[in-house]
Amino acid sequence: MTTRGVLYVHSAPRALCPHVEWAVAGVLGARVQLDWIRQPAAPGTWRAEFSWQGATGTASQLASALRGWQMLRFEVTAEPCPTAEGERYSATPDLGIFHAVTGMHGDILVPEDRLRAALARAAQGETVLEAEIAKLLGKPWDDELEPFRYAGEGAPVRWLHQVV
């Protein structure tokens, strides 16, 4: 079964850009050339978007191939398909990698065991429940990546609007 998704490289130093392309090509099994543009949120860095199609699990392979590069900010999404839920990976140098399962409408689906663990940590006074839930939803990653998500001049723009 195949799915499709998008790789968003929010910021990478110029010297890292070819390595990102090689890593993505290694996962997809085909030559990849990203359209790099300057990232105004972090002068001296570049950004790119790449739509991909592949087997389920490709998003996790892309995230694994790119994780750990200390100067790289990225997100990988995969749409749900008949045999798998969707996925979202977010990575920043300070926070590391975040993974969430997403439903067909893009909502983050939090497994009950992770909710129970968050409740237990809060009940034991180890943390505040609101902070635990924020982590489960990826809020610290969203907060750090938000300035990088806005497209620079000449970049393709995808505006998503929240409906409440």
Short mmCIF file of N, CA and C in Angstrom, two decimals:
data_model
loop_
_atom_site.label_atom_id
_atom_site.label_comp_id
_atom_site.label_asym_id
_atom_site.label_seq_id
_atom_site.Cartn_x
_atom_site.Cartn_y
_atom_site.Cartn_z
N MET A 1 0.84 -1.17 0.00
CA MET A 1 0.00 0.00 0.00
C MET A 1 0.89 1.24 0.00
N THR A 2 0.50 2.22 -0.77
CA THR A 2 1.30 3.46 -0.82
C THR A 2 0.53 4.60 -0.17
N THR A 3 1.29 5.57 0.22
CA THR A 3 0.77 6.81 0.78
C THR A 3 1.58 7.95 0.18
N ARG A 4 1.20 9.15 0.53
CA ARG A 4 1.96 10.30 0.07
C ARG A 4 2.09 11.27 1.22
N GLY A 5 3.03 12.16 1.08
CA GLY A 5 3.27 13.12 2.15
C GLY A 5 4.15 14.25 1.66
N VAL A 6 4.58 15.05 2.62
CA VAL A 6 5.41 16.20 2.31
C VAL A 6 6.55 16.25 3.31
N LEU A 7 7.74 16.55 2.80
CA LEU A 7 8.89 16.86 3.63
C LEU A 7 9.06 18.37 3.60
N TYR A 8 9.05 18.98 4.77
CA TYR A 8 9.31 20.41 4.90
C TYR A 8 10.66 20.56 5.59
N VAL A 9 11.65 21.04 4.89
CA VAL A 9 12.92 21.39 5.52
C VAL A 9 12.80 22.87 5.85
N HIS A 10 12.66 23.18 7.12
CA HIS A 10 12.42 24.57 7.52
C HIS A 10 13.70 25.39 7.56
N SER A 11 14.80 24.76 7.94
CA SER A 11 16.07 25.48 7.91
C SER A 11 17.23 24.48 7.92
N ALA A 12 18.17 24.76 7.03
CA ALA A 12 19.38 23.95 6.92
C ALA A 12 20.51 24.86 6.46
N PRO A 13 21.69 24.73 7.03
CA PRO A 13 22.82 25.48 6.50
C PRO A 13 23.11 25.02 5.07
N ARG A 14 23.63 25.89 4.26
CA ARG A 14 23.86 25.58 2.84
C ARG A 14 24.69 24.30 2.67
N ALA A 15 25.69 24.11 3.50
CA ALA A 15 26.56 22.94 3.37
C ALA A 15 25.82 21.63 3.63
N LEU A 16 24.71 21.69 4.35
CA LEU A 16 23.95 20.50 4.68
C LEU A 16 22.93 20.14 3.60
N CYS A 17 22.58 21.09 2.75
CA CYS A 17 21.53 20.87 1.74
C CYS A 17 21.77 19.65 0.85
N PRO A 18 22.97 19.46 0.27
CA PRO A 18 23.16 18.26 -0.55
C PRO A 18 23.04 16.97 0.25
N HIS A 19 23.42 17.00 1.51
CA HIS A 19 23.32 15.82 2.36
C HIS A 19 21.86 15.46 2.63
N VAL A 20 21.02 16.49 2.78
CA VAL A 20 19.58 16.25 2.94
C VAL A 20 19.05 15.57 1.68
N GLU A 21 19.42 16.09 0.51
CA GLU A 21 18.97 15.49 -0.75
C GLU A 21 19.43 14.04 -0.87
N TRP A 22 20.66 13.75 -0.51
CA TRP A 22 21.18 12.38 -0.58
C TRP A 22 20.42 11.46 0.37
N ALA A 23 20.13 11.96 1.58
CA ALA A 23 19.41 11.14 2.56
C ALA A 23 17.99 10.83 2.06
N VAL A 24 17.32 11.82 1.50
CA VAL A 24 15.96 11.62 0.98
C VAL A 24 16.01 10.66 -0.21
N ALA A 25 16.99 10.84 -1.09
CA ALA A 25 17.13 9.94 -2.24
C ALA A 25 17.39 8.51 -1.79
N GLY A 26 18.16 8.34 -0.73
CA GLY A 26 18.44 7.01 -0.22
C GLY A 26 17.18 6.32 0.27
N VAL A 27 16.28 7.06 0.88
CA VAL A 27 15.02 6.49 1.36
C VAL A 27 14.09 6.18 0.19
N LEU A 28 13.98 7.12 -0.75
CA LEU A 28 13.02 6.98 -1.85
C LEU A 28 13.54 6.12 -3.00
N GLY A 29 14.85 5.89 -3.04
CA GLY A 29 15.42 5.07 -4.10
C GLY A 29 15.44 5.75 -5.46
N ALA A 30 15.46 7.07 -5.45
CA ALA A 30 15.50 7.84 -6.70
C ALA A 30 16.23 9.15 -6.44
N ARG A 31 16.83 9.69 -7.47
CA ARG A 31 17.52 10.97 -7.35
C ARG A 31 16.53 12.04 -6.93
N VAL A 32 16.95 12.90 -6.00
CA VAL A 32 16.09 13.97 -5.49
C VAL A 32 16.84 15.29 -5.59
N GLN A 33 16.17 16.29 -6.14
CA GLN A 33 16.73 17.63 -6.19
C GLN A 33 15.68 18.59 -5.63
N LEU A 34 15.98 19.15 -4.47
CA LEU A 34 15.05 20.06 -3.82
C LEU A 34 15.27 21.48 -4.34
N ASP A 35 14.21 22.26 -4.36
CA ASP A 35 14.31 23.68 -4.73
C ASP A 35 14.54 24.47 -3.46
N TRP A 36 15.78 24.83 -3.22
CA TRP A 36 16.16 25.53 -1.99
C TRP A 36 15.98 27.03 -2.16
N ILE A 37 15.40 27.65 -1.14
CA ILE A 37 15.30 29.11 -1.10
C ILE A 37 15.78 29.57 0.27
N ARG A 38 16.15 30.81 0.36
CA ARG A 38 16.64 31.35 1.64
C ARG A 38 15.53 31.32 2.69
N GLN A 39 15.95 31.08 3.92
CA GLN A 39 15.02 31.06 5.05
C GLN A 39 15.20 32.38 5.82
N PRO A 40 14.25 33.32 5.66
CA PRO A 40 14.41 34.62 6.32
C PRO A 40 14.36 34.55 7.85
N ALA A 41 13.76 33.52 8.41
CA ALA A 41 13.67 33.42 9.87
C ALA A 41 15.01 33.09 10.52
N ALA A 42 15.95 32.57 9.74
CA ALA A 42 17.29 32.24 10.24
C ALA A 42 18.30 32.56 9.14
N PRO A 43 18.76 33.79 9.08
CA PRO A 43 19.69 34.16 8.01
C PRO A 43 20.86 33.18 7.91
N GLY A 44 21.21 32.86 6.67
CA GLY A 44 22.29 31.91 6.42
C GLY A 44 21.80 30.48 6.28
N THR A 45 20.49 30.28 6.40
CA THR A 45 19.94 28.94 6.22
C THR A 45 18.98 28.93 5.03
N TRP A 46 18.63 27.71 4.62
CA TRP A 46 17.80 27.50 3.43
C TRP A 46 16.62 26.62 3.79
N ARG A 47 15.56 26.72 2.99
CA ARG A 47 14.35 25.93 3.22
C ARG A 47 13.93 25.28 1.91
N ALA A 48 13.16 24.19 2.03
CA ALA A 48 12.65 23.50 0.84
C ALA A 48 11.44 22.67 1.23
N GLU A 49 10.59 22.39 0.24
CA GLU A 49 9.46 21.49 0.41
C GLU A 49 9.54 20.44 -0.67
N PHE A 50 9.14 19.22 -0.33
CA PHE A 50 9.19 18.13 -1.30
C PHE A 50 8.01 17.19 -1.07
N SER A 51 7.16 17.05 -2.07
CA SER A 51 6.06 16.09 -2.00
C SER A 51 6.58 14.73 -2.43
N TRP A 52 6.22 13.70 -1.70
CA TRP A 52 6.71 12.36 -1.99
C TRP A 52 5.55 11.37 -2.00
N GLN A 53 5.80 10.25 -2.60
CA GLN A 53 4.86 9.13 -2.59
C GLN A 53 5.68 7.87 -2.37
N GLY A 54 5.19 7.00 -1.48
CA GLY A 54 5.93 5.78 -1.20
C GLY A 54 5.12 4.83 -0.35
N ALA A 55 5.76 3.77 0.04
CA ALA A 55 5.11 2.76 0.89
C ALA A 55 4.81 3.35 2.26
N THR A 56 3.81 2.75 2.93
CA THR A 56 3.58 3.17 4.30
C THR A 56 4.88 2.95 5.08
N GLY A 57 5.17 3.85 5.97
CA GLY A 57 6.43 3.80 6.71
C GLY A 57 7.50 4.70 6.12
N THR A 58 7.26 5.27 4.95
CA THR A 58 8.26 6.14 4.32
C THR A 58 8.51 7.38 5.17
N ALA A 59 7.47 7.93 5.79
CA ALA A 59 7.65 9.12 6.62
C ALA A 59 8.62 8.84 7.77
N SER A 60 8.47 7.69 8.41
CA SER A 60 9.38 7.36 9.51
C SER A 60 10.80 7.13 9.01
N GLN A 61 10.94 6.56 7.82
CA GLN A 61 12.28 6.37 7.25
C GLN A 61 12.93 7.71 6.92
N LEU A 62 12.14 8.65 6.39
CA LEU A 62 12.68 9.98 6.10
C LEU A 62 13.10 10.69 7.39
N ALA A 63 12.24 10.63 8.40
CA ALA A 63 12.57 11.27 9.68
C ALA A 63 13.83 10.64 10.30
N SER A 64 13.94 9.33 10.22
CA SER A 64 15.12 8.64 10.76
C SER A 64 16.38 9.03 10.01
N ALA A 65 16.27 9.18 8.69
CA ALA A 65 17.43 9.54 7.88
C ALA A 65 17.92 10.95 8.19
N LEU A 66 17.02 11.82 8.64
CA LEU A 66 17.38 13.22 8.88
C LEU A 66 17.59 13.56 10.35
N ARG A 67 17.17 12.69 11.24
CA ARG A 67 17.27 13.02 12.67
C ARG A 67 18.72 13.09 13.12
N GLY A 68 18.94 13.91 14.11
CA GLY A 68 20.26 14.01 14.70
C GLY A 68 21.18 15.02 14.05
N TRP A 69 20.78 15.61 12.93
CA TRP A 69 21.60 16.65 12.33
C TRP A 69 21.30 17.94 13.06
N GLN A 70 22.23 18.37 13.87
CA GLN A 70 21.99 19.42 14.85
C GLN A 70 21.57 20.77 14.29
N MET A 71 21.82 21.04 13.06
CA MET A 71 21.47 22.36 12.52
C MET A 71 20.27 22.29 11.58
N LEU A 72 19.49 21.23 11.67
CA LEU A 72 18.39 20.99 10.74
C LEU A 72 17.05 21.06 11.47
N ARG A 73 16.13 21.82 10.89
CA ARG A 73 14.74 21.84 11.36
C ARG A 73 13.89 21.29 10.23
N PHE A 74 13.02 20.31 10.55
CA PHE A 74 12.21 19.74 9.48
C PHE A 74 10.93 19.15 10.04
N GLU A 75 9.99 18.90 9.12
CA GLU A 75 8.77 18.16 9.41
C GLU A 75 8.53 17.21 8.25
N VAL A 76 8.00 16.05 8.57
CA VAL A 76 7.60 15.08 7.56
C VAL A 76 6.16 14.69 7.89
N THR A 77 5.30 14.74 6.89
CA THR A 77 3.93 14.29 7.08
C THR A 77 3.64 13.15 6.12
N ALA A 78 2.72 12.30 6.53
CA ALA A 78 2.22 11.22 5.66
C ALA A 78 0.71 11.20 5.81
N GLU A 79 0.02 11.10 4.70
CA GLU A 79 -1.43 11.03 4.73
C GLU A 79 -1.88 9.63 5.16
N PRO A 80 -3.05 9.55 5.79
CA PRO A 80 -3.57 8.21 6.10
C PRO A 80 -3.92 7.47 4.81
N CYS A 81 -3.89 6.16 4.87
CA CYS A 81 -4.28 5.33 3.72
C CYS A 81 -5.12 4.18 4.27
N PRO A 82 -5.65 3.33 3.43
CA PRO A 82 -6.52 2.26 3.93
C PRO A 82 -5.89 1.32 4.97
N THR A 83 -4.56 1.22 4.97
CA THR A 83 -3.92 0.29 5.91
C THR A 83 -3.16 0.97 7.04
N ALA A 84 -3.13 2.31 7.07
CA ALA A 84 -2.35 2.99 8.11
C ALA A 84 -2.89 4.38 8.38
N GLU A 85 -2.76 4.81 9.62
CA GLU A 85 -3.10 6.18 9.98
C GLU A 85 -2.04 7.10 9.37
N GLY A 86 -2.30 8.39 9.42
CA GLY A 86 -1.30 9.36 8.98
C GLY A 86 -0.25 9.55 10.06
N GLU A 87 0.80 10.28 9.70
CA GLU A 87 1.89 10.53 10.65
C GLU A 87 2.40 11.94 10.48
N ARG A 88 2.98 12.44 11.55
CA ARG A 88 3.67 13.72 11.50
C ARG A 88 4.91 13.62 12.36
N TYR A 89 6.04 14.02 11.80
CA TYR A 89 7.30 14.09 12.52
C TYR A 89 7.75 15.54 12.48
N SER A 90 8.19 16.06 13.61
CA SER A 90 8.75 17.40 13.69
C SER A 90 10.09 17.29 14.40
N ALA A 91 11.07 18.05 13.92
CA ALA A 91 12.39 17.99 14.54
C ALA A 91 13.01 19.37 14.61
N THR A 92 13.61 19.64 15.76
CA THR A 92 14.36 20.89 15.95
C THR A 92 15.67 20.54 16.65
N PRO A 93 16.68 21.40 16.50
CA PRO A 93 17.95 21.11 17.18
C PRO A 93 17.81 21.06 18.70
N ASP A 94 16.97 21.90 19.28
CA ASP A 94 16.85 21.96 20.73
C ASP A 94 15.95 20.86 21.31
N LEU A 95 14.89 20.51 20.60
CA LEU A 95 13.90 19.58 21.16
C LEU A 95 14.05 18.14 20.67
N GLY A 96 14.79 17.94 19.59
CA GLY A 96 14.87 16.60 19.02
C GLY A 96 13.66 16.33 18.16
N ILE A 97 13.21 15.07 18.15
CA ILE A 97 12.14 14.68 17.23
C ILE A 97 10.84 14.40 17.98
N PHE A 98 9.75 14.77 17.35
CA PHE A 98 8.40 14.53 17.85
C PHE A 98 7.66 13.71 16.82
N HIS A 99 6.91 12.72 17.28
CA HIS A 99 6.11 11.90 16.38
C HIS A 99 4.67 11.87 16.86
N ALA A 100 3.76 12.00 15.91
CA ALA A 100 2.33 11.89 16.22
C ALA A 100 1.64 11.10 15.13
N VAL A 101 0.66 10.33 15.55
CA VAL A 101 -0.23 9.65 14.62
C VAL A 101 -1.35 10.63 14.33
N THR A 102 -1.75 10.72 13.06
CA THR A 102 -2.81 11.65 12.69
C THR A 102 -3.96 10.90 12.03
N GLY A 103 -5.15 11.38 12.29
CA GLY A 103 -6.35 10.80 11.69
C GLY A 103 -6.61 11.37 10.32
N MET A 104 -7.71 10.96 9.72
CA MET A 104 -7.99 11.36 8.35
C MET A 104 -8.27 12.85 8.19
N HIS A 105 -8.56 13.54 9.29
CA HIS A 105 -8.79 14.99 9.21
C HIS A 105 -7.59 15.79 9.70
N GLY A 106 -6.49 15.10 9.98
CA GLY A 106 -5.28 15.77 10.42
C GLY A 106 -5.14 15.93 11.92
N ASP A 107 -6.13 15.47 12.68
CA ASP A 107 -6.06 15.57 14.13
C ASP A 107 -5.00 14.62 14.67
N ILE A 108 -4.31 15.05 15.72
CA ILE A 108 -3.35 14.18 16.39
C ILE A 108 -4.13 13.20 17.25
N LEU A 109 -3.79 11.93 17.11
CA LEU A 109 -4.41 10.86 17.89
C LEU A 109 -3.43 10.44 18.97
N VAL A 110 -3.81 10.63 20.22
CA VAL A 110 -2.92 10.31 21.33
C VAL A 110 -3.34 8.97 21.91
N PRO A 111 -2.44 7.98 21.91
CA PRO A 111 -2.77 6.67 22.47
C PRO A 111 -3.10 6.76 23.96
N GLU A 112 -4.03 5.94 24.40
CA GLU A 112 -4.50 6.02 25.78
C GLU A 112 -3.39 5.73 26.78
N ASP A 113 -2.41 4.87 26.45
CA ASP A 113 -1.34 4.59 27.41
C ASP A 113 -0.47 5.83 27.64
N ARG A 114 -0.31 6.66 26.60
CA ARG A 114 0.46 7.90 26.78
C ARG A 114 -0.33 8.90 27.62
N LEU A 115 -1.66 8.93 27.45
CA LEU A 115 -2.49 9.80 28.30
C LEU A 115 -2.45 9.33 29.75
N ARG A 116 -2.55 8.02 29.95
CA ARG A 116 -2.50 7.48 31.32
C ARG A 116 -1.16 7.80 31.99
N ALA A 117 -0.07 7.69 31.25
CA ALA A 117 1.25 8.00 31.80
C ALA A 117 1.35 9.48 32.16
N ALA A 118 0.79 10.36 31.32
CA ALA A 118 0.80 11.79 31.61
C ALA A 118 -0.01 12.09 32.86
N LEU A 119 -1.17 11.44 32.99
CA LEU A 119 -1.99 11.62 34.19
C LEU A 119 -1.25 11.14 35.44
N ALA A 120 -0.57 10.02 35.33
CA ALA A 120 0.17 9.47 36.47
C ALA A 120 1.31 10.40 36.89
N ARG A 121 2.07 10.92 35.92
CA ARG A 121 3.16 11.84 36.25
C ARG A 121 2.62 13.10 36.92
N ALA A 122 1.50 13.60 36.42
CA ALA A 122 0.90 14.80 37.02
C ALA A 122 0.38 14.49 38.43
N ALA A 123 -0.24 13.34 38.61
CA ALA A 123 -0.78 12.97 39.93
C ALA A 123 0.33 12.80 40.96
N GLN A 124 1.50 12.35 40.53
CA GLN A 124 2.63 12.17 41.44
C GLN A 124 3.40 13.47 41.67
N GLY A 125 2.96 14.54 41.02
CA GLY A 125 3.60 15.83 41.21
C GLY A 125 4.88 16.02 40.42
N GLU A 126 5.16 15.11 39.48
CA GLU A 126 6.37 15.21 38.67
C GLU A 126 6.28 16.32 37.63
N THR A 127 5.06 16.65 37.26
CA THR A 127 4.85 17.63 36.20
C THR A 127 3.45 18.21 36.32
N VAL A 128 3.17 19.18 35.48
CA VAL A 128 1.84 19.78 35.42
C VAL A 128 1.11 19.15 34.24
N LEU A 129 -0.15 18.78 34.44
CA LEU A 129 -0.91 18.08 33.40
C LEU A 129 -0.96 18.88 32.10
N GLU A 130 -1.15 20.17 32.17
CA GLU A 130 -1.21 20.99 30.95
C GLU A 130 0.08 20.88 30.15
N ALA A 131 1.21 20.86 30.82
CA ALA A 131 2.50 20.74 30.13
C ALA A 131 2.64 19.37 29.48
N GLU A 132 2.17 18.34 30.16
CA GLU A 132 2.22 16.99 29.60
C GLU A 132 1.35 16.87 28.35
N ILE A 133 0.16 17.43 28.42
CA ILE A 133 -0.73 17.38 27.25
C ILE A 133 -0.14 18.18 26.10
N ALA A 134 0.46 19.32 26.42
CA ALA A 134 1.10 20.13 25.38
C ALA A 134 2.20 19.33 24.67
N LYS A 135 2.97 18.56 25.41
CA LYS A 135 4.01 17.71 24.80
C LYS A 135 3.40 16.63 23.93
N LEU A 136 2.31 16.01 24.42
CA LEU A 136 1.65 14.96 23.65
C LEU A 136 1.12 15.49 22.31
N LEU A 137 0.75 16.75 22.28
CA LEU A 137 0.23 17.38 21.06
C LEU A 137 1.31 18.05 20.22
N GLY A 138 2.55 18.05 20.71
CA GLY A 138 3.66 18.63 19.95
C GLY A 138 3.76 20.13 20.04
N LYS A 139 3.12 20.74 21.04
CA LYS A 139 3.12 22.19 21.13
C LYS A 139 4.52 22.81 21.22
N PRO A 140 5.44 22.27 22.01
CA PRO A 140 6.78 22.88 22.03
C PRO A 140 7.43 22.90 20.64
N TRP A 141 7.23 21.86 19.85
CA TRP A 141 7.78 21.81 18.49
C TRP A 141 7.07 22.83 17.60
N ASP A 142 5.74 22.90 17.72
CA ASP A 142 4.99 23.88 16.93
C ASP A 142 5.44 25.30 17.27
N ASP A 143 5.62 25.58 18.56
CA ASP A 143 6.05 26.92 18.97
C ASP A 143 7.41 27.28 18.38
N GLU A 144 8.33 26.32 18.37
CA GLU A 144 9.67 26.60 17.84
C GLU A 144 9.68 26.68 16.32
N LEU A 145 8.86 25.88 15.65
CA LEU A 145 8.87 25.85 14.19
C LEU A 145 8.01 26.92 13.53
N GLU A 146 7.06 27.47 14.25
CA GLU A 146 6.11 28.40 13.64
C GLU A 146 6.78 29.56 12.88
N PRO A 147 7.80 30.22 13.42
CA PRO A 147 8.42 31.29 12.65
C PRO A 147 9.06 30.80 11.34
N PHE A 148 9.45 29.53 11.30
CA PHE A 148 10.10 28.97 10.11
C PHE A 148 9.08 28.50 9.07
N ARG A 149 7.85 28.31 9.49
CA ARG A 149 6.83 27.81 8.57
C ARG A 149 6.37 28.86 7.56
N TYR A 150 6.45 30.11 7.92
CA TYR A 150 6.03 31.15 6.99
C TYR A 150 6.98 31.18 5.82
N ALA A 151 6.44 31.14 4.64
CA ALA A 151 7.26 31.06 3.43
C ALA A 151 7.99 32.37 3.18
N GLY A 152 9.20 32.26 2.68
CA GLY A 152 9.95 33.42 2.27
C GLY A 152 9.47 33.86 0.89
N GLU A 153 10.01 34.94 0.44
CA GLU A 153 9.63 35.47 -0.87
C GLU A 153 9.92 34.44 -1.96
N GLY A 154 8.93 34.18 -2.78
CA GLY A 154 9.10 33.25 -3.89
C GLY A 154 8.84 31.80 -3.54
N ALA A 155 8.51 31.52 -2.29
CA ALA A 155 8.28 30.13 -1.88
C ALA A 155 6.83 29.74 -2.13
N PRO A 156 6.60 28.45 -2.39
CA PRO A 156 5.20 28.01 -2.47
C PRO A 156 4.56 28.15 -1.09
N VAL A 157 3.35 28.62 -1.05
CA VAL A 157 2.68 28.86 0.22
C VAL A 157 1.47 27.95 0.33
N ARG A 158 1.34 27.29 1.49
CA ARG A 158 0.16 26.49 1.80
C ARG A 158 -0.37 27.00 3.12
N TRP A 159 -1.42 27.76 3.09
CA TRP A 159 -2.01 28.27 4.32
C TRP A 159 -3.07 27.30 4.79
N LEU A 160 -2.96 26.86 6.02
CA LEU A 160 -3.95 25.98 6.62
C LEU A 160 -4.70 26.79 7.66
N HIS A 161 -6.00 26.71 7.66
CA HIS A 161 -6.81 27.46 8.58
C HIS A 161 -7.51 26.53 9.54
N GLN A 162 -7.48 26.89 10.81
CA GLN A 162 -8.14 26.07 11.81
C GLN A 162 -9.61 26.44 11.86
N VAL A 163 -10.44 25.45 11.85
CA VAL A 163 -11.88 25.66 11.97
C VAL A 163 -12.31 25.10 13.31
N VAL A 164 -12.97 25.91 14.09
CA VAL A 164 -13.40 25.49 15.43
C VAL A 164 -14.90 25.39 15.46
#
